[in-house]
PDB file of C-alpha atoms in Angstrom:
ATOM      1  CA  UNK Q  30     -14.065   0.227  13.853  1.00 51.00           C
ATOM      2  CA  UNK Q  31     -14.968  -0.587  17.410  1.00 69.00           C
ATOM      3  CA  UNK Q  32     -14.681   2.071  20.070  1.00 85.00           C
ATOM      4  CA  UNK Q  33     -12.163   0.079  22.110  1.00 87.00           C
ATOM      5  CA  UNK Q  34      -9.851  -0.439  19.136  1.00 89.00           C
ATOM      6  CA  UNK Q  35     -10.056   3.258  18.284  1.00 90.00           C
ATOM      7  CA  UNK Q  36      -9.105   4.145  21.864  1.00 90.00           C
ATOM      8  CA  UNK Q  37      -6.238   1.670  21.802  1.00 92.00           C
ATOM      9  CA  UNK Q  38      -5.033   3.204  18.544  1.00 91.00           C
ATOM     10  CA  UNK Q  39      -5.007   6.692  20.066  1.00 92.00           C
ATOM     11  CA  UNK Q  40      -3.211   5.441  23.195  1.00 93.00           C
ATOM     12  CA  UNK Q  41      -0.602   3.687  21.024  1.00 93.00           C
ATOM     13  CA  UNK Q  42      -0.119   6.871  18.984  1.00 92.00           C
ATOM     14  CA  UNK Q  43       0.443   8.835  22.185  1.00 93.00           C
ATOM     15  CA  UNK Q  44       3.021   6.285  23.377  1.00 93.00           C
ATOM     16  CA  UNK Q  45       4.798   6.416  19.998  1.00 92.00           C
ATOM     17  CA  UNK Q  46       4.875  10.223  20.098  1.00 92.00           C
ATOM     18  CA  UNK Q  47       6.235  10.043  23.622  1.00 93.00           C
ATOM     19  CA  UNK Q  48       9.090   7.776  22.561  1.00 93.00           C
ATOM     20  CA  UNK Q  49      10.080  10.342  19.905  1.00 92.00           C
ATOM     21  CA  UNK Q  50      10.005  13.107  22.512  1.00 93.00           C
ATOM     22  CA  UNK Q  51      12.215  11.046  24.861  1.00 94.00           C
ATOM     23  CA  UNK Q  52      14.617  10.441  21.969  1.00 94.00           C
ATOM     24  CA  UNK Q  53      14.736  14.190  21.296  1.00 94.00           C
ATOM     25  CA  UNK Q  54      15.386  14.984  24.971  1.00 95.00           C
ATOM     26  CA  UNK Q  55      18.140  12.408  25.217  1.00 94.00           C
ATOM     27  CA  UNK Q  56      19.691  13.517  21.904  1.00 94.00           C
ATOM     28  CA  UNK Q  57      19.865  17.057  23.296  1.00 94.00           C
ATOM     29  CA  UNK Q  58      21.094  16.143  26.782  1.00 93.00           C
ATOM     30  CA  UNK Q  59      24.332  18.045  25.995  1.00 91.00           C
ATOM     31  CA  UNK Q  60      22.854  20.955  24.026  1.00 93.00           C
ATOM     32  CA  UNK Q  61      23.307  24.222  25.955  1.00 93.00           C
ATOM     33  CA  UNK Q  62      20.041  26.022  26.673  1.00 93.00           C
ATOM     34  CA  UNK Q  63      17.833  23.124  25.517  1.00 94.00           C
ATOM     35  CA  UNK Q  64      14.594  22.727  27.492  1.00 94.00           C
ATOM     36  CA  UNK Q  65      13.043  19.274  27.804  1.00 94.00           C
ATOM     37  CA  UNK Q  66       9.830  18.511  25.961  1.00 94.00           C
ATOM     38  CA  UNK Q  67       6.982  16.401  27.286  1.00 94.00           C
ATOM     39  CA  UNK Q  68       3.662  15.083  26.018  1.00 93.00           C
ATOM     40  CA  UNK Q  69       0.508  16.239  27.737  1.00 92.00           C
ATOM     41  CA  UNK Q  70      -2.348  13.806  27.315  1.00 92.00           C
ATOM     42  CA  UNK Q  71      -3.598  12.105  30.505  1.00 90.00           C
ATOM     43  CA  UNK Q  72      -4.402  15.448  32.118  1.00 90.00           C
ATOM     44  CA  UNK Q  73      -6.475  16.456  29.062  1.00 89.00           C
ATOM     45  CA  UNK Q  74      -8.516  13.243  28.911  1.00 88.00           C
ATOM     46  CA  UNK Q  75      -9.258  12.943  32.632  1.00 88.00           C
ATOM     47  CA  UNK Q  76     -13.022  12.651  33.369  1.00 84.00           C
ATOM     48  CA  UNK Q  77     -13.724  12.340  29.640  1.00 84.00           C
ATOM     49  CA  UNK Q  78     -15.597   9.380  28.187  1.00 83.00           C
ATOM     50  CA  UNK Q  79     -15.116  10.060  24.464  1.00 84.00           C
ATOM     51  CA  UNK Q  80     -11.460  10.930  24.754  1.00 85.00           C
ATOM     52  CA  UNK Q  81     -10.330   9.327  21.489  1.00 83.00           C
ATOM     53  CA  UNK Q  82     -10.831  12.649  19.683  1.00 85.00           C
ATOM     54  CA  UNK Q  83      -8.448  14.566  21.950  1.00 88.00           C
ATOM     55  CA  UNK Q  84      -5.016  15.229  20.474  1.00 88.00           C
ATOM     56  CA  UNK Q  85      -1.876  15.004  22.617  1.00 90.00           C
ATOM     57  CA  UNK Q  86       0.170  18.184  22.990  1.00 90.00           C
ATOM     58  CA  UNK Q  87       3.943  18.498  23.011  1.00 90.00           C
ATOM     59  CA  UNK Q  88       4.945  21.055  25.620  1.00 91.00           C
ATOM     60  CA  UNK Q  89       8.242  22.539  26.722  1.00 92.00           C
ATOM     61  CA  UNK Q  90       9.291  22.282  30.349  1.00 93.00           C
ATOM     62  CA  UNK Q  91      10.669  25.721  31.197  1.00 92.00           C
ATOM     63  CA  UNK Q  92      11.989  24.772  34.646  1.00 89.00           C
ATOM     64  CA  UNK Q  93      15.431  26.322  35.163  1.00 88.00           C
ATOM     65  CA  UNK Q  94      17.102  22.990  35.967  1.00 83.00           C
ATOM     66  CA  UNK Q  95      20.195  22.489  38.062  1.00 84.00           C
ATOM     67  CA  UNK Q  96      22.839  22.908  35.378  1.00 87.00           C
ATOM     68  CA  UNK Q  97      24.866  25.993  34.527  1.00 90.00           C
ATOM     69  CA  UNK Q  98      24.270  25.710  30.752  1.00 91.00           C
ATOM     70  CA  UNK Q  99      20.497  26.183  31.103  1.00 91.00           C
ATOM     71  CA  UNK Q 100      19.726  22.631  29.944  1.00 93.00           C
ATOM     72  CA  UNK Q 101      17.106  20.917  32.143  1.00 93.00           C
ATOM     73  CA  UNK Q 102      17.262  17.331  30.820  1.00 93.00           C
ATOM     74  CA  UNK Q 103      17.782  14.760  33.574  1.00 91.00           C
ATOM     75  CA  UNK Q 104      18.944  11.471  32.060  1.00 88.00           C
ATOM     76  CA  UNK Q 105      17.519   9.316  34.878  1.00 88.00           C
ATOM     77  CA  UNK Q 106      14.102  10.889  34.689  1.00 90.00           C
ATOM     78  CA  UNK Q 107      13.933  10.442  30.915  1.00 92.00           C
ATOM     79  CA  UNK Q 108      15.152   6.840  31.155  1.00 90.00           C
ATOM     80  CA  UNK Q 109      12.563   5.920  33.808  1.00 92.00           C
ATOM     81  CA  UNK Q 110       9.729   7.549  31.885  1.00 93.00           C
ATOM     82  CA  UNK Q 111      10.894   5.917  28.636  1.00 92.00           C
ATOM     83  CA  UNK Q 112      10.896   2.500  30.355  1.00 92.00           C
ATOM     84  CA  UNK Q 113       7.359   3.092  31.659  1.00 94.00           C
ATOM     85  CA  UNK Q 114       6.298   4.178  28.199  1.00 94.00           C
ATOM     86  CA  UNK Q 115       7.727   1.030  26.589  1.00 93.00           C
ATOM     87  CA  UNK Q 116       5.893  -1.203  29.057  1.00 94.00           C
ATOM     88  CA  UNK Q 117       2.678   0.719  28.475  1.00 94.00           C
ATOM     89  CA  UNK Q 118       3.083   0.361  24.718  1.00 94.00           C
ATOM     90  CA  UNK Q 119       3.623  -3.395  25.002  1.00 93.00           C
ATOM     91  CA  UNK Q 120       0.587  -3.740  27.285  1.00 94.00           C
ATOM     92  CA  UNK Q 121      -1.529  -1.812  24.798  1.00 94.00           C
ATOM     93  CA  UNK Q 122      -0.387  -3.989  21.882  1.00 94.00           C
ATOM     94  CA  UNK Q 123      -1.309  -7.110  23.910  1.00 93.00           C
ATOM     95  CA  UNK Q 124      -4.758  -5.662  24.623  1.00 93.00           C
ATOM     96  CA  UNK Q 125      -5.222  -4.780  20.963  1.00 92.00           C
ATOM     97  CA  UNK Q 126      -4.099  -8.275  19.899  1.00 92.00           C
ATOM     98  CA  UNK Q 127      -6.576  -9.851  22.330  1.00 92.00           C
ATOM     99  CA  UNK Q 128      -9.396  -7.686  21.015  1.00 91.00           C
ATOM    100  CA  UNK Q 129      -8.505  -8.467  17.395  1.00 91.00           C
ATOM    101  CA  UNK Q 130      -8.362 -12.203  18.034  1.00 92.00           C
ATOM    102  CA  UNK Q 131     -11.786 -12.050  19.703  1.00 91.00           C
ATOM    103  CA  UNK Q 132     -13.147 -10.247  16.625  1.00 90.00           C
ATOM    104  CA  UNK Q 133     -11.598 -12.898  14.399  1.00 90.00           C
ATOM    105  CA  UNK Q 134     -13.156 -15.650  16.530  1.00 93.00           C
ATOM    106  CA  UNK Q 135     -16.580 -14.015  16.225  1.00 92.00           C
ATOM    107  CA  UNK Q 136     -16.177 -13.722  12.470  1.00 92.00           C
ATOM    108  CA  UNK Q 137     -15.252 -17.427  12.195  1.00 92.00           C
ATOM    109  CA  UNK Q 138     -18.250 -18.536  14.264  1.00 91.00           C
ATOM    110  CA  UNK Q 139     -20.621 -16.389  12.219  1.00 85.00           C
ATOM    111  CA  UNK Q 140     -19.603 -18.254   9.074  1.00 77.00           C
TER     112      UNK Q 140
ATOM    113  CA  UNK R   9       5.617  10.950  13.900  1.00 56.00           C
ATOM    114  CA  UNK R  10       6.431   7.284  13.980  1.00 75.00           C
ATOM    115  CA  UNK R  11       9.220   5.123  15.281  1.00 82.00           C
ATOM    116  CA  UNK R  12      11.366   5.797  12.262  1.00 85.00           C
ATOM    117  CA  UNK R  13      11.498   9.472  13.248  1.00 86.00           C
ATOM    118  CA  UNK R  14      12.385   8.358  16.748  1.00 89.00           C
ATOM    119  CA  UNK R  15      15.245   6.284  15.324  1.00 91.00           C
ATOM    120  CA  UNK R  16      16.359   9.204  13.148  1.00 92.00           C
ATOM    121  CA  UNK R  17      16.540  11.436  16.230  1.00 93.00           C
ATOM    122  CA  UNK R  18      18.678   8.887  18.081  1.00 94.00           C
ATOM    123  CA  UNK R  19      20.805   8.459  14.955  1.00 94.00           C
ATOM    124  CA  UNK R  20      21.472  12.198  14.811  1.00 95.00           C
ATOM    125  CA  UNK R  21      22.586  12.070  18.456  1.00 95.00           C
ATOM    126  CA  UNK R  22      24.966   9.172  17.680  1.00 96.00           C
ATOM    127  CA  UNK R  23      26.504  11.189  14.822  1.00 96.00           C
ATOM    128  CA  UNK R  24      26.874  14.260  17.050  1.00 96.00           C
ATOM    129  CA  UNK R  25      28.428  12.320  19.926  1.00 96.00           C
ATOM    130  CA  UNK R  26      30.842  10.541  17.581  1.00 96.00           C
ATOM    131  CA  UNK R  27      31.925  13.904  16.134  1.00 96.00           C
ATOM    132  CA  UNK R  28      32.444  15.095  19.711  1.00 96.00           C
ATOM    133  CA  UNK R  29      34.697  12.068  20.299  1.00 97.00           C
ATOM    134  CA  UNK R  30      36.653  12.899  17.128  1.00 96.00           C
ATOM    135  CA  UNK R  31      37.195  16.461  18.370  1.00 97.00           C
ATOM    136  CA  UNK R  32      38.392  15.089  21.727  1.00 97.00           C
ATOM    137  CA  UNK R  33      40.750  12.713  19.904  1.00 97.00           C
ATOM    138  CA  UNK R  34      42.161  15.652  17.897  1.00 96.00           C
ATOM    139  CA  UNK R  35      42.654  17.671  21.092  1.00 96.00           C
ATOM    140  CA  UNK R  36      44.433  14.799  22.848  1.00 96.00           C
ATOM    141  CA  UNK R  37      46.576  14.014  19.787  1.00 96.00           C
ATOM    142  CA  UNK R  38      47.675  17.653  19.650  1.00 95.00           C
ATOM    143  CA  UNK R  39      48.106  18.187  23.396  1.00 94.00           C
ATOM    144  CA  UNK R  40      51.798  18.966  22.866  1.00 92.00           C
ATOM    145  CA  UNK R  41      51.727  20.444  19.355  1.00 92.00           C
ATOM    146  CA  UNK R  42      53.698  23.646  18.993  1.00 90.00           C
ATOM    147  CA  UNK R  43      54.862  25.278  15.794  1.00 83.00           C
ATOM    148  CA  UNK R  44      55.940  28.475  14.065  1.00 84.00           C
ATOM    149  CA  UNK R  45      52.299  29.617  13.779  1.00 84.00           C
ATOM    150  CA  UNK R  46      51.743  29.271  17.518  1.00 88.00           C
ATOM    151  CA  UNK R  47      50.608  26.249  19.487  1.00 93.00           C
ATOM    152  CA  UNK R  48      47.509  24.155  18.759  1.00 95.00           C
ATOM    153  CA  UNK R  49      44.274  25.642  20.107  1.00 95.00           C
ATOM    154  CA  UNK R  50      41.730  23.371  21.778  1.00 96.00           C
ATOM    155  CA  UNK R  51      38.611  22.732  19.660  1.00 96.00           C
ATOM    156  CA  UNK R  52      35.053  22.481  21.003  1.00 95.00           C
ATOM    157  CA  UNK R  53      31.927  21.162  19.236  1.00 96.00           C
ATOM    158  CA  UNK R  54      28.766  23.297  19.471  1.00 95.00           C
ATOM    159  CA  UNK R  55      25.547  21.290  19.800  1.00 95.00           C
ATOM    160  CA  UNK R  56      22.205  22.684  18.665  1.00 95.00           C
ATOM    161  CA  UNK R  57      18.704  21.244  18.680  1.00 93.00           C
ATOM    162  CA  UNK R  58      17.231  20.529  15.249  1.00 92.00           C
ATOM    163  CA  UNK R  59      13.565  21.254  14.580  1.00 89.00           C
ATOM    164  CA  UNK R  60      11.629  21.028  11.348  1.00 83.00           C
ATOM    165  CA  UNK R  61      10.878  24.535  10.156  1.00 75.00           C
ATOM    166  CA  UNK R  62       8.216  24.065   7.536  1.00 67.00           C
ATOM    167  CA  UNK R  63       5.933  27.089   7.218  1.00 63.00           C
ATOM    168  CA  UNK R  64       2.304  26.192   7.822  1.00 55.00           C
ATOM    169  CA  UNK R  65       3.153  22.981   9.651  1.00 50.00           C
ATOM    170  CA  UNK R  66       2.549  23.976  13.231  1.00 49.00           C
ATOM    171  CA  UNK R  67       0.785  20.920  14.570  1.00 60.00           C
ATOM    172  CA  UNK R  68       2.499  18.036  16.252  1.00 72.00           C
ATOM    173  CA  UNK R  69       6.020  17.387  17.331  1.00 81.00           C
ATOM    174  CA  UNK R  70       8.738  18.954  15.204  1.00 82.00           C
ATOM    175  CA  UNK R  71      11.892  17.655  16.852  1.00 87.00           C
ATOM    176  CA  UNK R  72      14.565  16.289  14.543  1.00 89.00           C
ATOM    177  CA  UNK R  73      17.344  15.545  16.991  1.00 92.00           C
ATOM    178  CA  UNK R  74      20.635  17.290  17.458  1.00 94.00           C
ATOM    179  CA  UNK R  75      23.476  18.495  15.251  1.00 94.00           C
ATOM    180  CA  UNK R  76      26.984  19.810  15.699  1.00 95.00           C
ATOM    181  CA  UNK R  77      26.563  23.223  14.047  1.00 95.00           C
ATOM    182  CA  UNK R  78      30.123  24.451  14.527  1.00 95.00           C
ATOM    183  CA  UNK R  79      33.502  23.516  15.930  1.00 96.00           C
ATOM    184  CA  UNK R  80      34.881  26.556  17.751  1.00 96.00           C
ATOM    185  CA  UNK R  81      38.276  27.242  19.296  1.00 96.00           C
ATOM    186  CA  UNK R  82      38.748  27.578  23.036  1.00 95.00           C
ATOM    187  CA  UNK R  83      39.967  31.169  23.679  1.00 95.00           C
ATOM    188  CA  UNK R  84      41.583  30.333  27.035  1.00 94.00           C
ATOM    189  CA  UNK R  85      45.309  31.206  27.362  1.00 94.00           C
ATOM    190  CA  UNK R  86      48.108  28.815  26.381  1.00 94.00           C
ATOM    191  CA  UNK R  87      50.256  27.077  28.960  1.00 92.00           C
ATOM    192  CA  UNK R  88      53.781  28.498  29.358  1.00 92.00           C
ATOM    193  CA  UNK R  89      56.541  25.981  29.920  1.00 92.00           C
ATOM    194  CA  UNK R  90      60.214  26.777  30.538  1.00 94.00           C
ATOM    195  CA  UNK R  91      62.157  24.865  27.885  1.00 91.00           C
ATOM    196  CA  UNK R  92      65.044  26.936  26.459  1.00 92.00           C
ATOM    197  CA  UNK R  93      66.236  24.116  24.191  1.00 92.00           C
ATOM    198  CA  UNK R  94      62.961  24.129  22.261  1.00 89.00           C
ATOM    199  CA  UNK R  95      63.316  25.798  18.821  1.00 90.00           C
ATOM    200  CA  UNK R  96      60.056  27.710  19.442  1.00 89.00           C
ATOM    201  CA  UNK R  97      61.155  29.134  22.799  1.00 89.00           C
ATOM    202  CA  UNK R  98      61.028  32.920  23.237  1.00 89.00           C
ATOM    203  CA  UNK R  99      63.949  35.134  24.410  1.00 91.00           C
ATOM    204  CA  UNK R 100      63.284  34.182  28.063  1.00 93.00           C
ATOM    205  CA  UNK R 101      63.279  30.457  27.206  1.00 92.00           C
ATOM    206  CA  UNK R 102      59.514  29.946  27.544  1.00 93.00           C
ATOM    207  CA  UNK R 103      57.494  27.869  25.081  1.00 93.00           C
ATOM    208  CA  UNK R 104      53.739  28.249  24.644  1.00 93.00           C
ATOM    209  CA  UNK R 105      51.991  24.888  24.824  1.00 94.00           C
ATOM    210  CA  UNK R 106      48.386  24.122  23.698  1.00 95.00           C
ATOM    211  CA  UNK R 107      45.524  24.982  26.076  1.00 95.00           C
ATOM    212  CA  UNK R 108      44.558  21.300  26.180  1.00 96.00           C
ATOM    213  CA  UNK R 109      44.126  19.661  29.573  1.00 95.00           C
ATOM    214  CA  UNK R 110      44.226  15.867  29.065  1.00 95.00           C
ATOM    215  CA  UNK R 111      42.159  15.281  32.237  1.00 96.00           C
ATOM    216  CA  UNK R 112      39.350  17.550  31.000  1.00 95.00           C
ATOM    217  CA  UNK R 113      39.438  15.776  27.636  1.00 96.00           C
ATOM    218  CA  UNK R 114      39.264  12.323  29.234  1.00 97.00           C
ATOM    219  CA  UNK R 115      36.265  13.313  31.356  1.00 97.00           C
ATOM    220  CA  UNK R 116      34.587  14.780  28.287  1.00 96.00           C
ATOM    221  CA  UNK R 117      35.327  11.530  26.434  1.00 97.00           C
ATOM    222  CA  UNK R 118      33.636   9.534  29.206  1.00 96.00           C
ATOM    223  CA  UNK R 119      30.582  11.812  29.047  1.00 94.00           C
ATOM    224  CA  UNK R 120      30.451  11.416  25.245  1.00 96.00           C
ATOM    225  CA  UNK R 121      30.690   7.612  25.537  1.00 96.00           C
ATOM    226  CA  UNK R 122      27.877   7.478  28.120  1.00 94.00           C
ATOM    227  CA  UNK R 123      25.703   9.769  25.996  1.00 94.00           C
ATOM    228  CA  UNK R 124      26.361   7.552  22.972  1.00 95.00           C
ATOM    229  CA  UNK R 125      25.329   4.443  24.928  1.00 94.00           C
ATOM    230  CA  UNK R 126      22.181   6.151  26.252  1.00 93.00           C
ATOM    231  CA  UNK R 127      21.112   6.979  22.708  1.00 94.00           C
ATOM    232  CA  UNK R 128      21.845   3.428  21.528  1.00 95.00           C
ATOM    233  CA  UNK R 129      19.503   2.124  24.227  1.00 93.00           C
ATOM    234  CA  UNK R 130      16.751   4.501  23.062  1.00 92.00           C
ATOM    235  CA  UNK R 131      17.287   3.188  19.527  1.00 93.00           C
ATOM    236  CA  UNK R 132      16.950  -0.406  20.757  1.00 93.00           C
ATOM    237  CA  UNK R 133      13.828   0.553  22.687  1.00 91.00           C
ATOM    238  CA  UNK R 134      12.240   1.937  19.514  1.00 92.00           C
ATOM    239  CA  UNK R 135      13.050  -1.341  17.750  1.00 92.00           C
ATOM    240  CA  UNK R 136      11.355  -3.239  20.582  1.00 91.00           C
ATOM    241  CA  UNK R 137       8.217  -1.122  20.180  1.00 90.00           C
ATOM    242  CA  UNK R 138       8.154  -1.738  16.424  1.00 90.00           C
ATOM    243  CA  UNK R 139       8.397  -5.480  17.084  1.00 90.00           C
ATOM    244  CA  UNK R 140       5.497  -5.243  19.557  1.00 89.00           C
ATOM    245  CA  UNK R 141       3.424  -3.414  16.936  1.00 88.00           C
ATOM    246  CA  UNK R 142       4.285  -6.068  14.338  1.00 87.00           C
ATOM    247  CA  UNK R 143       2.855  -8.739  16.669  1.00 83.00           C
ATOM    248  CA  UNK R 144      -0.554  -7.198  15.974  1.00 81.00           C
ATOM    249  CA  UNK R 145      -0.313  -8.225  12.330  1.00 72.00           C
ATOM    250  CA  UNK R 146       0.141 -11.930  13.043  1.00 66.00           C
TER     251      UNK R 146
END
């Protein structure tokens, strides 16, 4: 598989994982003592060329938060990040579709 | 961890929030319930995060949403109302009424409704992502 497609696959996997983490945070927005989770990836792959082998990490945000029950989920923050994530995912699928159609074109012309 | 897990997580939150609404409905329905066994005591759902606890599986994300693990009773004191004609009144004419405050319940109901809607929108978002991924196959 081409390097670009492999990178797109990893980026799509990270976005999918992120959407699950947002779902978990939002599902537990009323759970006392719950600490929000987040996916660490961009920071790990910075300045790396062959970053497709790096695995994303799910981390727990231990910030005390502003609520009395110890929960630090902020609905607005999660919603904004989830919206960004959705747009990123859709952009990535468009890029992948463009790459695949170019491959298909090449294959047709080689016939 | 795919989008179906994401949908399952949101689904668990919808179940939990709906149970919370049912508890609120019970509290409101019994806001004036008194009886020989004492007045009705306000109920509260207890939410807890659900994680997959498979030994040996330590990699990746293990979240599985939320669950109502218990419904507990509110230990706060009952309201005392002067009503000597009530058959459950004590010698001084006071009746103990449930420790349910309708205003608190209504606010809690609003919070539950908003939380339910937020989780529905996450569910719809996951569906949108699946549709985007399916575009790749055409």
